[in-house]
Short mmCIF file of C-alpha atoms in Angstrom, two decimals:
data_model
loop_
_atom_site.label_atom_id
_atom_site.label_comp_id
_atom_site.label_asym_id
_atom_site.label_seq_id
_atom_site.Cartn_x
_atom_site.Cartn_y
_atom_site.Cartn_z
CA UNK A 1 -23.52 12.81 22.27
CA UNK A 2 -23.83 8.87 21.20
CA UNK A 3 -25.82 7.88 18.16
CA UNK A 4 -25.61 3.80 18.55
CA UNK A 5 -25.82 1.42 21.70
CA UNK A 6 -21.95 0.44 22.46
CA UNK A 7 -20.96 -2.59 23.31
CA UNK A 8 -18.86 -2.59 27.27
CA UNK A 9 -16.15 -4.82 24.90
CA UNK A 10 -15.00 -5.23 21.23
CA UNK A 11 -12.49 -7.55 19.47
CA UNK A 12 -8.76 -6.44 18.64
CA UNK A 13 -5.85 -8.29 16.87
CA UNK A 14 -2.73 -8.15 19.08
CA UNK A 15 0.64 -9.15 17.86
CA UNK A 16 1.20 -12.84 19.41
CA UNK A 17 4.53 -14.11 18.65
CA UNK A 18 7.59 -12.07 15.95
CA UNK A 19 7.41 -14.21 12.68
CA UNK A 20 10.15 -16.74 12.11
CA UNK A 21 10.15 -17.17 8.01
CA UNK A 22 6.45 -16.82 6.67
CA UNK A 23 3.53 -14.97 9.10
CA UNK A 24 0.90 -17.65 10.34
CA UNK A 25 -1.77 -17.42 12.35
CA UNK A 26 -0.14 -18.36 15.80
CA UNK A 27 1.26 -14.61 15.23
CA UNK A 28 -1.76 -13.12 15.90
CA UNK A 29 -4.03 -13.21 19.02
CA UNK A 30 -7.88 -12.21 18.72
CA UNK A 31 -8.90 -10.55 21.89
CA UNK A 32 -11.38 -8.67 23.76
CA UNK A 33 -10.74 -5.07 25.03
CA UNK A 34 -13.03 -2.81 27.25
CA UNK A 35 -14.37 0.01 25.15
CA UNK A 36 -13.61 3.09 26.73
CA UNK A 37 -15.75 6.13 26.70
CA UNK A 38 -14.55 9.73 25.04
CA UNK A 39 -13.01 11.71 27.69
CA UNK A 40 -12.85 15.61 27.18
CA UNK A 41 -11.73 16.42 23.75
CA UNK A 42 -12.32 12.77 22.62
CA UNK A 43 -14.30 10.73 20.25
CA UNK A 44 -15.36 6.83 19.70
CA UNK A 45 -15.27 5.56 16.30
CA UNK A 46 -16.72 1.84 15.46
CA UNK A 47 -14.64 1.27 12.73
CA UNK A 48 -15.97 -0.26 9.36
CA UNK A 49 -13.10 -0.79 7.45
CA UNK A 50 -9.27 -1.98 7.71
CA UNK A 51 -6.71 -1.51 4.92
CA UNK A 52 -3.71 -4.25 4.83
CA UNK A 53 -0.42 -4.01 3.40
CA UNK A 54 2.47 -6.12 2.71
CA UNK A 55 4.79 -3.68 5.02
CA UNK A 56 3.07 -5.17 7.86
CA UNK A 57 5.16 -8.20 8.11
CA UNK A 58 8.29 -5.66 8.81
CA UNK A 59 6.53 -4.03 11.68
CA UNK A 60 5.79 -7.77 13.29
CA UNK A 61 9.65 -8.15 13.66
CA UNK A 62 11.80 -7.54 16.79
CA UNK A 63 13.68 -4.85 14.79
CA UNK A 64 11.60 -3.36 11.76
CA UNK A 65 13.56 -1.98 9.04
CA UNK A 66 11.49 0.72 8.22
CA UNK A 67 10.65 3.96 9.65
CA UNK A 68 7.53 3.30 11.23
CA UNK A 69 6.76 2.66 14.95
CA UNK A 70 6.48 -1.67 14.97
CA UNK A 71 4.10 -3.52 16.50
CA UNK A 72 4.63 -5.05 20.09
CA UNK A 73 3.79 -8.32 21.38
CA UNK A 74 0.57 -7.90 23.50
CA UNK A 75 -0.93 -4.79 22.33
CA UNK A 76 -2.88 -4.27 19.04
CA UNK A 77 -1.36 -4.03 15.57
CA UNK A 78 -2.12 -0.77 13.89
CA UNK A 79 -3.30 0.06 10.30
CA UNK A 80 -5.30 2.60 8.27
CA UNK A 81 -8.96 2.57 9.00
CA UNK A 82 -12.22 4.04 8.17
CA UNK A 83 -14.78 4.08 9.92
CA UNK A 84 -17.84 6.24 11.83
CA UNK A 85 -17.72 8.60 15.15
CA UNK A 86 -20.27 6.90 17.27
CA UNK A 87 -19.66 9.17 20.07
CA UNK A 88 -17.99 12.64 21.14
CA UNK A 89 -16.89 14.89 23.67
CA UNK A 90 -15.42 17.32 21.05
CA UNK A 91 -15.93 20.10 18.87
CA UNK A 92 -14.01 19.01 16.29
CA UNK A 93 -16.00 15.95 15.06
CA UNK A 94 -19.84 15.41 15.32
CA UNK A 95 -21.53 11.92 15.69
CA UNK A 96 -22.00 10.53 11.97
CA UNK A 97 -18.67 12.09 10.75
CA UNK A 98 -17.22 10.08 8.55
CA UNK A 99 -12.85 9.22 9.78
CA UNK A 100 -9.59 7.35 9.27
CA UNK A 101 -7.63 6.52 12.22
CA UNK A 102 -4.62 4.58 12.30
CA UNK A 103 -5.47 2.07 15.21
CA UNK A 104 -7.48 -0.13 12.66
CA UNK A 105 -6.89 -3.78 14.12
CA UNK A 106 -9.84 -3.32 16.07
CA UNK A 107 -13.78 -2.53 16.15
CA UNK A 108 -14.04 0.73 18.33
CA UNK A 109 -11.00 3.19 18.80
CA UNK A 110 -11.21 5.88 21.83
CA UNK A 111 -9.09 8.69 21.21
CA UNK A 112 -8.29 12.63 20.69
CA UNK A 113 -10.47 13.97 17.62
CA UNK A 114 -6.95 14.93 16.43
CA UNK A 115 -5.77 11.89 16.02
CA UNK A 116 -8.69 11.32 13.24
CA UNK A 117 -8.88 12.55 10.18
CA UNK A 118 -12.36 13.74 8.59
CA UNK A 119 -13.23 12.46 5.66
CA UNK A 120 -15.38 13.70 2.76
CA UNK A 121 -17.90 11.61 2.24
CA UNK A 122 -18.67 12.83 -1.47
CA UNK A 123 -15.44 13.25 -2.96
CA UNK A 124 -15.50 9.48 -3.80
CA UNK A 125 -18.06 7.01 -4.79
CA UNK A 126 -17.50 5.43 -1.35
CA UNK A 127 -15.45 5.85 1.55
CA UNK A 128 -13.19 2.81 0.56
CA UNK A 129 -11.25 4.83 -1.68
CA UNK A 130 -9.77 6.75 0.78
CA UNK A 131 -8.13 3.32 2.12
CA UNK A 132 -5.37 2.94 -0.64
CA UNK A 133 -1.63 2.92 -0.48
CA UNK A 134 -1.97 6.09 -3.47
CA UNK A 135 0.41 8.41 -1.55
CA UNK A 136 3.07 6.20 -1.53
CA UNK A 137 2.45 5.50 -5.40
CA UNK A 138 2.23 9.69 -6.16
CA UNK A 139 5.10 10.12 -3.89
CA UNK A 140 7.21 8.24 -5.56
CA UNK A 141 6.43 8.92 -9.13
CA UNK A 142 5.45 12.41 -9.17
CA UNK A 143 7.97 13.33 -6.70
CA UNK A 144 10.79 10.87 -6.48
CA UNK A 145 11.31 10.22 -9.89
CA UNK A 146 8.97 13.22 -11.56
CA UNK A 147 7.53 10.78 -14.22
CA UNK A 148 6.20 12.98 -17.50
CA UNK A 149 5.86 13.03 -21.02
CA UNK A 150 7.80 10.55 -23.36
CA UNK A 151 9.09 8.44 -20.38
CA UNK A 152 9.29 4.99 -20.81
CA UNK A 153 8.13 3.13 -17.29
CA UNK A 154 8.76 -0.07 -15.42
CA UNK A 155 7.01 -0.91 -12.46
CA UNK A 156 7.89 -4.11 -10.03
CA UNK A 157 5.05 -5.48 -8.27
CA UNK A 158 3.03 -4.06 -10.84
CA UNK A 159 -0.34 -5.67 -9.58
CA UNK A 160 0.01 -4.75 -5.80
CA UNK A 161 -1.60 -2.51 -3.78
CA UNK A 162 1.68 0.14 -4.34
CA UNK A 163 2.30 -0.84 -7.88
CA UNK A 164 -1.36 -0.98 -9.32
CA UNK A 165 -1.52 2.73 -8.89
CA UNK A 166 1.87 3.76 -9.66
CA UNK A 167 1.30 2.24 -13.11
CA UNK A 168 -1.92 4.42 -13.63
CA UNK A 169 -0.44 7.68 -12.11
CA UNK A 170 2.35 6.93 -14.78
CA UNK A 171 -0.22 7.31 -17.84
CA UNK A 172 -1.68 10.09 -16.23
CA UNK A 173 1.16 12.21 -16.17
CA UNK A 174 2.00 11.25 -19.86
CA UNK A 175 4.42 8.75 -20.14
CA UNK A 176 4.65 7.00 -23.42
CA UNK A 177 5.07 3.58 -22.37
CA UNK A 178 4.52 1.46 -19.22
CA UNK A 179 5.45 -1.76 -18.31
CA UNK A 180 4.80 -4.32 -15.30
CA UNK A 181 5.72 -7.39 -13.94
CA UNK A 182 3.84 -9.44 -11.60
CA UNK A 183 3.60 -13.00 -10.71
CA UNK A 184 0.50 -14.77 -12.47
CA UNK A 185 -0.94 -15.15 -15.82
CA UNK A 186 -4.32 -13.54 -14.74
CA UNK A 187 -2.17 -10.46 -13.07
CA UNK A 188 -0.72 -10.10 -15.94
CA UNK A 189 -3.89 -9.84 -18.02
CA UNK A 190 -5.63 -7.39 -15.69
CA UNK A 191 -2.50 -5.05 -15.22
CA UNK A 192 -3.24 -4.95 -19.63
CA UNK A 193 -7.04 -5.34 -20.03
CA UNK A 194 -8.36 -3.20 -16.85
CA UNK A 195 -5.45 -0.60 -15.38
CA UNK A 196 -4.05 0.11 -19.14
CA UNK A 197 -0.77 -0.79 -18.92
CA UNK A 198 0.84 -0.58 -22.07
CA UNK A 199 2.54 -4.42 -21.57
CA UNK A 200 3.28 -6.48 -18.84
CA UNK A 201 5.12 -10.03 -18.18
CA UNK A 202 4.68 -13.07 -15.43
CA UNK A 203 8.34 -12.64 -14.09
CA UNK A 204 8.40 -16.36 -13.68
CA UNK A 205 8.61 -16.85 -16.84
CA UNK A 206 12.26 -16.58 -17.65
CA UNK A 207 15.23 -13.76 -17.09
CA UNK A 208 13.54 -10.24 -16.10
CA UNK A 209 16.07 -8.89 -18.55
CA UNK A 210 15.35 -10.51 -21.44
CA UNK A 211 11.61 -9.51 -20.95
CA UNK A 212 12.72 -6.10 -20.40
CA UNK A 213 14.93 -5.81 -23.56
CA UNK A 214 12.01 -7.26 -25.76
CA UNK A 215 9.39 -5.06 -24.33
CA UNK A 216 11.60 -1.84 -23.92
CA UNK A 217 14.54 -1.96 -26.71
CA UNK A 218 15.34 1.77 -26.20
CA UNK A 219 15.76 1.46 -22.28
CA UNK A 220 13.52 2.44 -19.17
CA UNK A 221 13.59 5.83 -18.16
CA UNK A 222 12.17 5.29 -14.98
CA UNK A 223 11.63 2.02 -12.45
CA UNK A 224 9.13 1.85 -9.74
CA UNK A 225 10.79 -0.81 -7.50
CA UNK A 226 8.36 -2.81 -4.63
CA UNK A 227 10.41 -5.88 -5.07
CA UNK A 228 13.81 -5.68 -5.25
CA UNK A 229 15.96 -8.54 -5.98
CA UNK A 230 16.45 -9.76 -9.79
CA UNK A 231 13.77 -7.00 -10.96
CA UNK A 232 16.42 -4.47 -9.67
CA UNK A 233 19.09 -5.54 -11.11
CA UNK A 234 17.77 -6.09 -14.56
CA UNK A 235 16.28 -2.59 -14.45
CA UNK A 236 19.86 -1.45 -14.17
CA UNK A 237 21.07 -3.32 -16.83
CA UNK A 238 17.80 -1.98 -18.80
CA UNK A 239 18.22 1.47 -17.73
CA UNK A 240 18.50 3.90 -20.68
CA UNK A 241 20.72 7.31 -19.63
CA UNK A 242 19.79 9.46 -17.28
CA UNK A 243 16.93 6.59 -15.75
CA UNK A 244 15.48 7.42 -12.62
CA UNK A 245 14.54 4.46 -10.19
CA UNK A 246 12.38 5.04 -7.26
CA UNK A 247 12.40 2.38 -4.42
CA UNK A 248 10.13 1.90 -1.96
CA UNK A 249 9.88 -2.47 -1.40
CA UNK A 250 11.86 -5.05 -1.03
CA UNK A 251 8.77 -7.60 -1.35
CA UNK A 252 11.33 -10.46 -2.48
CA UNK A 253 13.20 -10.19 0.67
CA UNK A 254 10.32 -9.57 2.98
CA UNK A 255 8.78 -13.07 1.91
CA UNK A 256 11.08 -14.93 -0.03
CA UNK A 257 15.03 -15.99 0.37
CA UNK A 258 17.11 -13.41 2.65
CA UNK A 259 19.15 -12.16 -0.17
CA UNK A 260 16.09 -11.30 -2.30
CA UNK A 261 16.14 -7.46 -0.18
CA UNK A 262 19.49 -6.87 -1.06
CA UNK A 263 20.16 -7.32 -5.07
CA UNK A 264 23.73 -6.91 -6.56
CA UNK A 265 24.31 -3.15 -7.82
CA UNK A 266 26.29 -2.73 -10.81
CA UNK A 267 27.99 0.58 -9.63
CA UNK A 268 29.67 1.02 -12.63
CA UNK A 269 26.64 0.13 -15.36
CA UNK A 270 25.27 2.87 -12.87
CA UNK A 271 27.93 5.45 -13.03
CA UNK A 272 28.33 5.22 -16.71
CA UNK A 273 24.22 5.73 -17.45
CA UNK A 274 24.03 8.09 -14.91
CA UNK A 275 21.27 6.32 -13.46
CA UNK A 276 19.53 8.38 -9.78
CA UNK A 277 18.35 5.76 -7.48
CA UNK A 278 16.40 7.02 -4.37
CA UNK A 279 14.71 5.25 -2.00
CA UNK A 280 11.99 6.95 0.03
CA UNK A 281 10.24 6.44 2.86
CA UNK A 282 6.66 5.23 2.84
CA UNK A 283 5.48 7.66 5.96
CA UNK A 284 3.48 10.38 4.54
CA UNK A 285 2.70 13.94 5.18
CA UNK A 286 -0.58 15.38 5.23
CA UNK A 287 0.31 17.28 2.22
CA UNK A 288 1.45 14.53 0.14
CA UNK A 289 -1.88 13.20 0.92
CA UNK A 290 -4.13 15.54 0.31
CA UNK A 291 -1.88 15.56 -3.18
CA UNK A 292 -2.99 12.28 -3.79
CA UNK A 293 -6.51 12.28 -2.41
CA UNK A 294 -7.00 15.55 -5.14
CA UNK A 295 -4.98 14.19 -8.19
CA UNK A 296 -7.11 11.01 -7.56
CA UNK A 297 -10.36 12.39 -6.75
CA UNK A 298 -9.98 14.41 -10.15
CA UNK A 299 -8.40 11.12 -12.55
CA UNK A 300 -11.26 8.99 -11.61
CA UNK A 301 -14.02 12.06 -12.41
CA UNK A 302 -12.33 11.86 -15.89
CA UNK A 303 -12.52 8.42 -16.05
CA UNK A 304 -8.82 7.95 -16.78
CA UNK A 305 -8.33 5.96 -13.45
CA UNK A 306 -9.27 2.52 -11.94
CA UNK A 307 -8.97 1.27 -8.61
CA UNK A 308 -8.59 -1.99 -7.92
CA UNK A 309 -9.13 -3.09 -5.15
CA UNK A 310 -9.95 -6.47 -3.07
CA UNK A 311 -12.32 -6.68 -0.03
CA UNK A 312 -12.57 -9.71 2.29
CA UNK A 313 -15.67 -9.79 4.07
CA UNK A 314 -15.69 -11.82 7.79
CA UNK A 315 -15.21 -9.27 10.30
CA UNK A 316 -11.72 -8.10 12.32
CA UNK A 317 -11.23 -11.60 12.83
CA UNK A 318 -10.70 -12.51 8.85
CA UNK A 319 -7.48 -10.01 9.20
CA UNK A 320 -4.85 -12.24 10.15
CA UNK A 321 -5.30 -14.83 7.60
CA UNK A 322 -6.16 -12.12 4.84
CA UNK A 323 -2.54 -10.41 5.79
CA UNK A 324 -1.01 -14.05 5.21
CA UNK A 325 -2.92 -14.85 1.71
CA UNK A 326 -1.62 -10.98 0.56
CA UNK A 327 2.15 -12.52 1.09
CA UNK A 328 0.99 -15.22 -0.71
CA UNK A 329 -0.28 -13.26 -3.93
CA UNK A 330 -3.34 -14.08 -3.60
CA UNK A 331 -4.95 -10.61 -3.94
CA UNK A 332 -4.88 -7.96 -6.68
CA UNK A 333 -4.38 -4.40 -5.91
CA UNK A 334 -5.34 -2.68 -2.59
CA UNK A 335 -6.55 -5.55 0.07
CA UNK A 336 -9.65 -4.28 2.68
CA UNK A 337 -11.14 -6.41 5.31
CA UNK A 338 -14.89 -5.29 5.76
CA UNK A 339 -15.67 -5.68 9.85
CA UNK A 340 -19.40 -6.93 10.22
#
């Protein structure tokens, strides 16, 4: 059963070459592929939105450092996407259902119904609200560092897709003070004026440690790190006794110099302060995703949360340049590409 005319071919984005330094358009290939009819137990999905994330650059490398399947040269890239079922040979999904899939660098996707997660269209103002890095931010803040009342929190990469949510989660969980670091004056103002951060600073404006000592004179209790490098080193020095660190990224090493991902760890200071440093993977279980979606919906209804999201128009073909621009720091919050 179908709900619309299905094209014989559709566009997809493939990995053309592993990156050598910063990404360029030469690393991507825009191609066409046949749209397969769904077989027994399968569905055909027309994707409408694709989420982009900085982690994708690591997955484009010959040997990704993350516990996720890397992209293969000549094969379509993968990523979270939301779309509508347009044909179904499965009792589990019907044409018209809104679903999320993970092979989103293509306009159409055919696969077993179990590969797609049916979304509640009434849970959020828009299906776009499902395309966030909220599970990462929530798992790190709630399960890893157990942020709570009275905590002073520092978030690196605070205007990014993860950090912009992590700080708000901390506030919703009762943190006393949330401080963010970002890469421009405009982002700093956005953190404070729109996302409810108590303070923020541009990490280009001088030593990070000096700013932390100024903004958190009694020390930081929680550090949520997506960057690494100098910001991690400064957080160790500014930490209070028993501080908890959640590490989910090392963006300074992924897009900057090669040592950024490997900051110096002052072991003696960490021991004396009894800092708990916990790295965690960004690949999530259904239970973690459900926990985020449930709390996210509640906080939105209570008007305690804002979704910072940038939407790029132009269809799937706009995705490569959008990812390049994301890594260059041109966007605030979550980044989504809208298909034509």
